[in-house]
XYZ file of C-alpha atoms in Angstrom:
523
model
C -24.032 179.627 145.367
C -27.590 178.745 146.584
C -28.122 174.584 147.284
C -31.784 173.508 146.320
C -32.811 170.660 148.376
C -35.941 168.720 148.961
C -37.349 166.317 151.873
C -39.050 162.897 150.860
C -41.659 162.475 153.728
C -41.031 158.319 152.505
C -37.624 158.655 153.872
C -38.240 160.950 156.793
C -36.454 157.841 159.157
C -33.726 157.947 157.001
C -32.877 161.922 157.036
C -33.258 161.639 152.998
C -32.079 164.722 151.773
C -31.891 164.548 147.400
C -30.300 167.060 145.951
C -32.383 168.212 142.781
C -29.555 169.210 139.867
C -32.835 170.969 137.824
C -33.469 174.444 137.547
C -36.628 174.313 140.249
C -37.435 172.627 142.713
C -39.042 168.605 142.318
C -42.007 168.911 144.595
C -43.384 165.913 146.084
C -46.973 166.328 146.863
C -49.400 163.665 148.392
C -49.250 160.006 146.546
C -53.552 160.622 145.517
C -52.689 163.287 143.894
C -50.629 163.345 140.368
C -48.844 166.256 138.962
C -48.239 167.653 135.262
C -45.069 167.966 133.831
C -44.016 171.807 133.431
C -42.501 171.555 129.848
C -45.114 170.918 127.219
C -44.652 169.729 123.222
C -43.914 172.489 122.040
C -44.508 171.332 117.802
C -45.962 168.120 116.439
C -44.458 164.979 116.333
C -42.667 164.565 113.093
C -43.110 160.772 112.685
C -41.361 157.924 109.814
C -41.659 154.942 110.737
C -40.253 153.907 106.947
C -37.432 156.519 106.845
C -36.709 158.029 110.794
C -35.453 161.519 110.744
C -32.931 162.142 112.797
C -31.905 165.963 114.310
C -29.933 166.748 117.328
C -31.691 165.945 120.430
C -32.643 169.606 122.645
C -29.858 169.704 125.303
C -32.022 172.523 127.390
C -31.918 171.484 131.155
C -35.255 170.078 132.275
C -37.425 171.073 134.578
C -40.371 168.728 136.271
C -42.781 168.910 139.194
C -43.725 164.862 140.088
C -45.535 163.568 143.054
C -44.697 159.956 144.114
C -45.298 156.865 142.697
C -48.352 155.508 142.714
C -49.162 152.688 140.620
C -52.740 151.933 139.417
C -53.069 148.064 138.702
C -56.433 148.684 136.670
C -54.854 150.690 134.374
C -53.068 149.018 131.316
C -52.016 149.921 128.179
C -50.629 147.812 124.811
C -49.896 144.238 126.773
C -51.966 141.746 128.074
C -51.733 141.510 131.810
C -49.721 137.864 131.608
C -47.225 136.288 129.975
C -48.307 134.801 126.487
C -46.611 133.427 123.625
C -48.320 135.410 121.260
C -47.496 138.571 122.836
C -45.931 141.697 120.811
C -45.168 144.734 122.344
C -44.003 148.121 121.557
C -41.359 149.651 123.147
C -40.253 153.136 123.746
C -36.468 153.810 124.653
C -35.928 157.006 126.322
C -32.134 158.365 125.856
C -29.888 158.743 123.072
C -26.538 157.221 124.111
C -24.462 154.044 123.724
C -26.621 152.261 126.877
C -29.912 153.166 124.884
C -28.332 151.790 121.267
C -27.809 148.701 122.779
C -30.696 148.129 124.728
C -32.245 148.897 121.680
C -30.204 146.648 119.311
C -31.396 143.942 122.088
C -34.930 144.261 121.959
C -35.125 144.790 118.154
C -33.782 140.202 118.449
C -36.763 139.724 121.343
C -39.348 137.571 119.583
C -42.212 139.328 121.656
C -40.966 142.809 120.388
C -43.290 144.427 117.924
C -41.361 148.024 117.715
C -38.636 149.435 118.646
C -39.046 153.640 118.970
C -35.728 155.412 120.753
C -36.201 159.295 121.944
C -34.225 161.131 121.160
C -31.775 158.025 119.652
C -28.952 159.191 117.556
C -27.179 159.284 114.056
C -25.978 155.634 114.741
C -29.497 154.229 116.164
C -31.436 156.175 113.151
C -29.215 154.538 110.420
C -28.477 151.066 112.329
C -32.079 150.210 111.891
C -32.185 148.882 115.259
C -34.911 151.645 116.386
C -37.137 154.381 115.008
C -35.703 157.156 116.155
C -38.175 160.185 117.576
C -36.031 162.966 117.978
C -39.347 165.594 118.150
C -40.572 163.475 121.193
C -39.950 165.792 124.216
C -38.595 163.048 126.991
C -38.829 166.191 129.694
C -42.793 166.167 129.534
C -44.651 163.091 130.992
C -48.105 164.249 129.144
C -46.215 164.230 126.103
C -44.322 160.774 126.112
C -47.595 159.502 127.368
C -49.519 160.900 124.369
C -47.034 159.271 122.124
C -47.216 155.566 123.811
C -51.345 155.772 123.533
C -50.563 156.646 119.749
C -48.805 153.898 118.780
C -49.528 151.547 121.433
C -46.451 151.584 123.126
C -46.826 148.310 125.806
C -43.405 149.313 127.741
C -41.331 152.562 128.199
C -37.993 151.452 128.838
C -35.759 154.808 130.463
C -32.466 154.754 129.477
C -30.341 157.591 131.998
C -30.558 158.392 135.404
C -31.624 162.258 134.832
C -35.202 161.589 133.922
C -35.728 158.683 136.425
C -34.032 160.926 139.264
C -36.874 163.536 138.281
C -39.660 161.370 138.023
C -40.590 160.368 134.677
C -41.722 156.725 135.494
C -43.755 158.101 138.691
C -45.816 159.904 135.788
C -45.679 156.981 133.180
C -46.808 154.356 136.045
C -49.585 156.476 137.023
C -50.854 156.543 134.158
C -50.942 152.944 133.626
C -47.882 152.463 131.053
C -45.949 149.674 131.937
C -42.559 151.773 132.710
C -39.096 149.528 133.358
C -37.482 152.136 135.916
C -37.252 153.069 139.473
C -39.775 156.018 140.931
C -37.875 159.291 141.866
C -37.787 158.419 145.429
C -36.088 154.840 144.681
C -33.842 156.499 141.949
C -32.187 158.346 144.933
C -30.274 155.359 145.587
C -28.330 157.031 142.628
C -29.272 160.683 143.044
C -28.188 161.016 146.370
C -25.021 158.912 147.486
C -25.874 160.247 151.463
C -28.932 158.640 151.344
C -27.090 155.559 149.865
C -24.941 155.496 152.576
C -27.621 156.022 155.289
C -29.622 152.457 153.954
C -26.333 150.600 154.231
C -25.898 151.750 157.360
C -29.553 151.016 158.501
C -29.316 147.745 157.197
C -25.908 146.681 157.404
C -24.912 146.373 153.715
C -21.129 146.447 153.768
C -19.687 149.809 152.270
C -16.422 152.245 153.114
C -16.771 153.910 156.019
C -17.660 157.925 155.214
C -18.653 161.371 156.488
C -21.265 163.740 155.187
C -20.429 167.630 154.908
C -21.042 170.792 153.770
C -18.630 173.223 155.496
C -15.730 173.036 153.680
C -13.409 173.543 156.534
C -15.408 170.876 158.567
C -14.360 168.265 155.486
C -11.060 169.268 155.511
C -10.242 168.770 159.333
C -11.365 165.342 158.960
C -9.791 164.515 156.019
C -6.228 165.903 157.789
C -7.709 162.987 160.327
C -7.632 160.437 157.978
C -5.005 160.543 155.696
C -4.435 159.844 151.767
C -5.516 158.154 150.203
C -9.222 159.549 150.168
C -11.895 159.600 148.437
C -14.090 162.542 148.130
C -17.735 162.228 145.662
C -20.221 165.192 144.781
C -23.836 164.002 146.996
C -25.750 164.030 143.563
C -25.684 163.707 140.102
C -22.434 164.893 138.377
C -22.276 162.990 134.952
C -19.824 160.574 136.317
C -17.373 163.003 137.244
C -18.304 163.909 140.814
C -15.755 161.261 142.141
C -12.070 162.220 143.386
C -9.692 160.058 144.714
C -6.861 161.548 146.153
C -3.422 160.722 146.616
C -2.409 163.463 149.080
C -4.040 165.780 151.297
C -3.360 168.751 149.050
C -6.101 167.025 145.884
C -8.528 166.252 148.909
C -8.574 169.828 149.526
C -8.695 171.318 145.585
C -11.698 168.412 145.388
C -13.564 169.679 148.972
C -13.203 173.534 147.526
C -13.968 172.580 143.846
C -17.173 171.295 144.946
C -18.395 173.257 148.423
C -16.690 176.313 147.449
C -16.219 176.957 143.618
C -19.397 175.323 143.134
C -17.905 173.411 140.416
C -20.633 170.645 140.016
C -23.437 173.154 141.087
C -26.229 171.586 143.161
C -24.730 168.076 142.965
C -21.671 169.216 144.794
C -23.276 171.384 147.906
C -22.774 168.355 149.915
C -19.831 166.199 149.990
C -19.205 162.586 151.292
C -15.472 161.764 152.436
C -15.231 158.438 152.045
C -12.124 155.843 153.375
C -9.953 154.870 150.349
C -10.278 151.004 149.827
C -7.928 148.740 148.254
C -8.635 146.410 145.687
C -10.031 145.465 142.389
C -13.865 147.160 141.024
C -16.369 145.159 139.527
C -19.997 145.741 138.458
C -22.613 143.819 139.402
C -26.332 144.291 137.632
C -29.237 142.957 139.189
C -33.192 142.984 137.366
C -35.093 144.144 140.490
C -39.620 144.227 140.738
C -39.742 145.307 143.817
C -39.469 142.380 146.433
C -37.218 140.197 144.033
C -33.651 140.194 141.930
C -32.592 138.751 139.398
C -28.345 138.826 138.646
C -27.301 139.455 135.242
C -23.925 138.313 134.297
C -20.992 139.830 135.273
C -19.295 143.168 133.985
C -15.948 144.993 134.809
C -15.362 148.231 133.120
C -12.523 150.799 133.203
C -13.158 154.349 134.460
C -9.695 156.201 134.215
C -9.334 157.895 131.164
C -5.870 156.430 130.610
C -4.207 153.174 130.210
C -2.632 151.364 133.159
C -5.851 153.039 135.018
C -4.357 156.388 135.282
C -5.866 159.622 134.962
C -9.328 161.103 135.775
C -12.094 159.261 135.753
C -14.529 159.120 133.261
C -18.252 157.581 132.386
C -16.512 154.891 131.383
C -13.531 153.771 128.689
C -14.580 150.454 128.547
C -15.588 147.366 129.413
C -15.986 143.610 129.300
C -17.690 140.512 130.240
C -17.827 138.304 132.157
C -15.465 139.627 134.772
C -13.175 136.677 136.375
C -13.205 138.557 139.530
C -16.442 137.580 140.095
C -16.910 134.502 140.543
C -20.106 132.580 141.473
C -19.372 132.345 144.950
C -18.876 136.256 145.062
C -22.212 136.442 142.957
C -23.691 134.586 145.478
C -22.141 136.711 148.350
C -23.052 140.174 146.307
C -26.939 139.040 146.467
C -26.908 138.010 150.048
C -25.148 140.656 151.665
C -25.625 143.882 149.339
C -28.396 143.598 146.749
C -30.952 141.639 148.588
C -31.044 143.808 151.809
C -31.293 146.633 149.157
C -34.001 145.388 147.946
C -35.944 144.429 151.165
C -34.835 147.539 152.793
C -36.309 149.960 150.210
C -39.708 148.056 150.490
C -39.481 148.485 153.898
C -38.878 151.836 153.606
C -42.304 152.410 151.724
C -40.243 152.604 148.122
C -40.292 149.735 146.072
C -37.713 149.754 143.909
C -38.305 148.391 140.068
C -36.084 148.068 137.668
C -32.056 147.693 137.214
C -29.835 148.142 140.080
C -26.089 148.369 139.104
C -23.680 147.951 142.187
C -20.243 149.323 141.869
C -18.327 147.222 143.694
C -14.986 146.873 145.256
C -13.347 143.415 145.874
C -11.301 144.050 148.655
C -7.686 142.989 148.333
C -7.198 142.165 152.035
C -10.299 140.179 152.798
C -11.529 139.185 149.360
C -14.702 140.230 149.941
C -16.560 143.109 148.277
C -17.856 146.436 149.508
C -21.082 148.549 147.828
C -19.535 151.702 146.494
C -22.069 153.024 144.939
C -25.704 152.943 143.264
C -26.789 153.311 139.881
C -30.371 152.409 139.357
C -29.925 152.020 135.586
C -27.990 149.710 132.752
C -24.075 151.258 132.666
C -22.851 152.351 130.157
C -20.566 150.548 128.641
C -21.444 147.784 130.331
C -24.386 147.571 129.093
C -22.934 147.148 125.480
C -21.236 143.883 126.034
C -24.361 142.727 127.993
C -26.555 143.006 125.653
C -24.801 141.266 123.266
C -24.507 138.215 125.319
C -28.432 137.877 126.238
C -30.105 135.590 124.689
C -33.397 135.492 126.782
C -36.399 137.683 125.585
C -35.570 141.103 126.918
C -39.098 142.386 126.167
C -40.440 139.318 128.206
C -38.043 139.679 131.075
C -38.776 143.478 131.580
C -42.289 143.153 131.621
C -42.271 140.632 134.713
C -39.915 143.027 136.646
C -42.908 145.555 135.756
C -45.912 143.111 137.079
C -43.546 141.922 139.942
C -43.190 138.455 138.760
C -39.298 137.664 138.265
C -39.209 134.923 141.207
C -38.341 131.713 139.003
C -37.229 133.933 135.752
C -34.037 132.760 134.720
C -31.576 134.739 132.148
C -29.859 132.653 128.928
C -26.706 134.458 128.364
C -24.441 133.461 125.246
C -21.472 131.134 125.863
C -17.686 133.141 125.482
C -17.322 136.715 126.121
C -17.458 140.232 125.043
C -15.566 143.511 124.974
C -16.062 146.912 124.598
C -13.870 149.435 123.488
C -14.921 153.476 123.961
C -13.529 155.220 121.253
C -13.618 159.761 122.737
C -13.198 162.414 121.795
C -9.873 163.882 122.148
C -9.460 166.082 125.254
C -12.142 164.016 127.010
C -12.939 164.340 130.565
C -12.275 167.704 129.865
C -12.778 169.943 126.749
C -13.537 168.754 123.425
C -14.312 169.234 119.755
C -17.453 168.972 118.217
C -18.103 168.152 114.776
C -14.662 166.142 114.046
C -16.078 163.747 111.248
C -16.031 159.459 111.474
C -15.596 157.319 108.487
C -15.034 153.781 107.639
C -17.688 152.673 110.709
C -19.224 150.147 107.836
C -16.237 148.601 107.563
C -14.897 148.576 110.561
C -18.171 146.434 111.700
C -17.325 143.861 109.113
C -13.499 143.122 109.319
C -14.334 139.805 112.111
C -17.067 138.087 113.339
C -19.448 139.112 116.231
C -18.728 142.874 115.887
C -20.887 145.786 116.557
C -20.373 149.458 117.143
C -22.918 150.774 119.316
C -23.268 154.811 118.354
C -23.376 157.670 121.616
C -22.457 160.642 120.985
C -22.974 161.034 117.028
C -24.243 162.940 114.640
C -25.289 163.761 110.643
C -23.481 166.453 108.926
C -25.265 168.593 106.212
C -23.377 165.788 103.929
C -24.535 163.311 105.974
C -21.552 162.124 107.408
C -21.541 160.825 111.127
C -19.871 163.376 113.130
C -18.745 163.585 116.965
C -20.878 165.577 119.273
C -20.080 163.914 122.339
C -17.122 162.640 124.820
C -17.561 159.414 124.471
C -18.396 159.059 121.306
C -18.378 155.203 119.957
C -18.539 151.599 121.640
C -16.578 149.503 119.615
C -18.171 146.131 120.744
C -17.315 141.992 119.962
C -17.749 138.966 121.029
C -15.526 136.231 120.995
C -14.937 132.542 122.143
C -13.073 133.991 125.285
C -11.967 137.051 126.388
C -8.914 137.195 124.660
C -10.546 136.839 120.789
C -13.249 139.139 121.921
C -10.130 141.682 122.466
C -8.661 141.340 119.200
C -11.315 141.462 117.176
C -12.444 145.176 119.053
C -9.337 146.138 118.756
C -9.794 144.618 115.016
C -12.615 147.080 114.329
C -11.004 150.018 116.699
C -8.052 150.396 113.982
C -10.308 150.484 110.872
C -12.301 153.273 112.309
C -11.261 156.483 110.262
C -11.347 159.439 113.260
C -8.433 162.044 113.581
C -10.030 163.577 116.258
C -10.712 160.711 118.683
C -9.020 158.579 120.927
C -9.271 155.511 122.680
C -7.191 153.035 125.723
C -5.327 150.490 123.913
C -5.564 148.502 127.368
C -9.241 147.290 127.944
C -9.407 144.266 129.886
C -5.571 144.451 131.130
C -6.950 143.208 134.558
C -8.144 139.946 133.223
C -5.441 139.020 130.560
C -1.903 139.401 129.736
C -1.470 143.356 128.852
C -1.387 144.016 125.317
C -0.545 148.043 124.462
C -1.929 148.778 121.237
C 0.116 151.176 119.306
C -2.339 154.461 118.168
């Protein structure tokens, strides 16, 4: 198995390797110069704005060549260059899953949104009405999502997933003077390269579990016989949410270092491997807006990886989630900006990489000391935390994403909604690992409508020639409410979970068992 790799000259102090988990190789040319996308439109844009039509979105791996970031502040497009009342923007949404419904069920309420476009979207996004979905857009080709924003004005490109931002898509978008809400490729390896994470906490002393980097196999293994289980071994790059093992015993350390150095399990992603210590202690996510030299915290999220209840199992992109998270309190909050977010922020600048746009700390809260540890990086809204943020803010989205753009959030403040809100992932069965396509949903209508405050946020979904919603996806549905506390917000998901006519899905009956008194929903 052949590893492609490629140097950032902006990170040469930093030994910044970022593993590329694309066909080619990303190559980073000088910042004067801008690249084209290799993937071109390959048909016309077939475009409703009165009656979206939806088809599956083109699952073909992309491929892109992207210099770095270079932002041009006489260029502009679709917005006025400051805040004004009056002001009513486009947006374009780039994804198609649960995190991309809801961000665009939020912007749809933002009294400065105009439009709402989502590319691809999904079933659930086309039929919601929350967004006009634009399932011909091609999301892989820079000259082609810009052609579509000068068509209909689009004043903000919001990108949804970590592939496209990992490969470059807002270094194009930015370039060409559309206002894009997400990090360049070079800041995005805070995500697509946990050794490079690693190597800015320890530069700057951000608090994280101490770790080795390898790529011999045998190398990884003497040092995890060194160390002892409990450890933790993670895939260098992008692996879906699935590069992560924690081990119990030497023996799964091993199967994890081989399944990823040897077997080549996770391709690219996995041709280096960082052996981390195991540490004790509850997780917590923490979201902060970021425009480069300032941060903004959102309100707090805790979500539940392991595909089974009691947290048992593999892990997964997530089962659910819920906000806020008691763990977190203000004086944690407080403690999270100072000593892990902040130094993020003024380290990357420092480093020549400016980061902009959402950076999403998974965090451990250590039992022993109280205090929390960075795990990892992602550099975009989770998913599904995400959901139940969302439907919390109250601010104007559109308005808040547009300062992180111009670099103006010092002083913005976020209104969030009083109470709190859950999410519940509804999978499909056999999820982490092999699944079912085409199972068929029903009763999603009513399920929305049996409390208050509910909403199911659509991810993996499709129509059938009968246009049914089917399953095309793992995670399927987010099965999301709000509630005075976190107890109602619980019941009535759980509500809405039970009404939801799917054979072939599945779902934890457990979701937020940290914070309250464990109910076990029967299936």
């Amino acid at each position: 198995m052949s590893c492609i790799t490629f140097n950032v000259a902006t990170f040469s102090n930093l030994n910044g390797c970022i593993k590329n988990q694309f066909s080619k190789p990303i190559v980073f040319r000088n910042h004067s110069s801008f690249p084209k996308f290799s993937t071109h439109l390959s048909k016309p844009l077939n475009l409703s704005l009165t009656n979206p039509r939806f088809t599956l979105f083109d699952t073909r791996t992309p491929v892109f060549k992207c210099a770095a970031q270079s932002s041009d502040p006489s260029a502009s497009l679709g917005v006025e260059t400051k805040n004004n009342s009056e002001e009513r923007v486009a947006v374009l949404v780039i994804g198609g899953g649960g995190r991309e419904h809801a961000l665009c069920y939020a912007l749809q309420r933002s009294p400065s949104c105009d439009t709402v476009f989502c590319a691809p979207g999904n079933a659930g996004i086309a039929s919601s009405g929350n967004a006009t979905c634009i399932s011909d857009l091609d999301v892989n080709d820079g000259a082609a999502v810009e052609s579509f924003c000068r068509k209909w004005g689009v004043g903000l490109v919001i990108v949804g997933p970590e592939a496209p931002l990992v490969a470059g898509l807002a270094n194009y978008l930015v370039k060409v003077g559309i206002p894009t809400f997400g990090p360049s490729a070079e800041a995005a390896a805070l995500e697509g390269s946990k050794n490079f994470m690693k190597q800015l906490c320890d530069k700057y002393d951000i608090p994280t579990a101490k770790y080795k980097t390898f790529t011999d196999p045998s190398t990884a293994k003497r040092y995890i016989q060194e160390e002892g289980a409990p450890i933790v071994i993670k895939a260098d790059g992008l692996a879906a949410g699935k590069g992560v093992t924690v081990a119990m015993t030497l023996e799964e350390a091993y199967e994890a270092v081989d399944s990823m150095l040897v077997k080549g399990d996770f391709g690219s992603a996995g041709c280096r491997v960082i052996v981390e210590e195991f540490l004790e202690g509850e997780e917590a996510s923490f979201f902060a807006l970021v425009d480069g030299e300032n941060a903004i915290p959102l309100e707090s999220a805790q979500d539940h990886k392991r595909v089974g209840d009691g947290d048992t199992g593999p892990n997964t992109g997530g089962m659910g989630a819920y906000s806020p998270a008691p763990i977190l309190t203000k004086e944690l909050e407080s403690v999270v900006m100072d000593s892990i977010i902040m130094p993020t922020v003024k380290g990357m600048s420092a480093e020549g990489c400016k980061f902009v746009g959402v950076l999403y700390a998974g965090l451990m809260i250590e039992k022993k000391s109280g205090m929390p540890k960075l795990i990892e990086y992602n550099v975009r809204f989770g998913d599904p935390e995400c959901q139940v943020l969302m439907v919390r803010l109250e601010s104007d989205l559109v308005q808040v994403l547009l300062a992180a753009c111009r670099g103006e959030l010092s002083g913005v403040s976020l209104d969030w909604s009083p109470g709190s809100a859950m999410v519940v992932v509804m999978a499909s069965k056999g999820y982490p690992g092999s699944y079912e396509k085409g199972t068929i949903i029903e009763n999603l209508e009513e399920a929305e409508l049996v409390a208050s405050g509910i909403k199911i946020f659509h991810a993996g979904t499709a129509f059938d020639s009968e246009g049914r919603f089917i399953a095309t996806g793992g995670r399927v549905l987010g099965v999301t409410a709000k509630g005075n506390d976190l107890e109602e917000a619980q019941d009535r998901a759980y509500q809405a979970v039970e009404n939801v006519n799917w054979p072939g899905g599945f779902y934890r009956r457990d979701i937020g068992w940290r914070a309250l008194p464990q109910k076990q929903r029967a299936t």
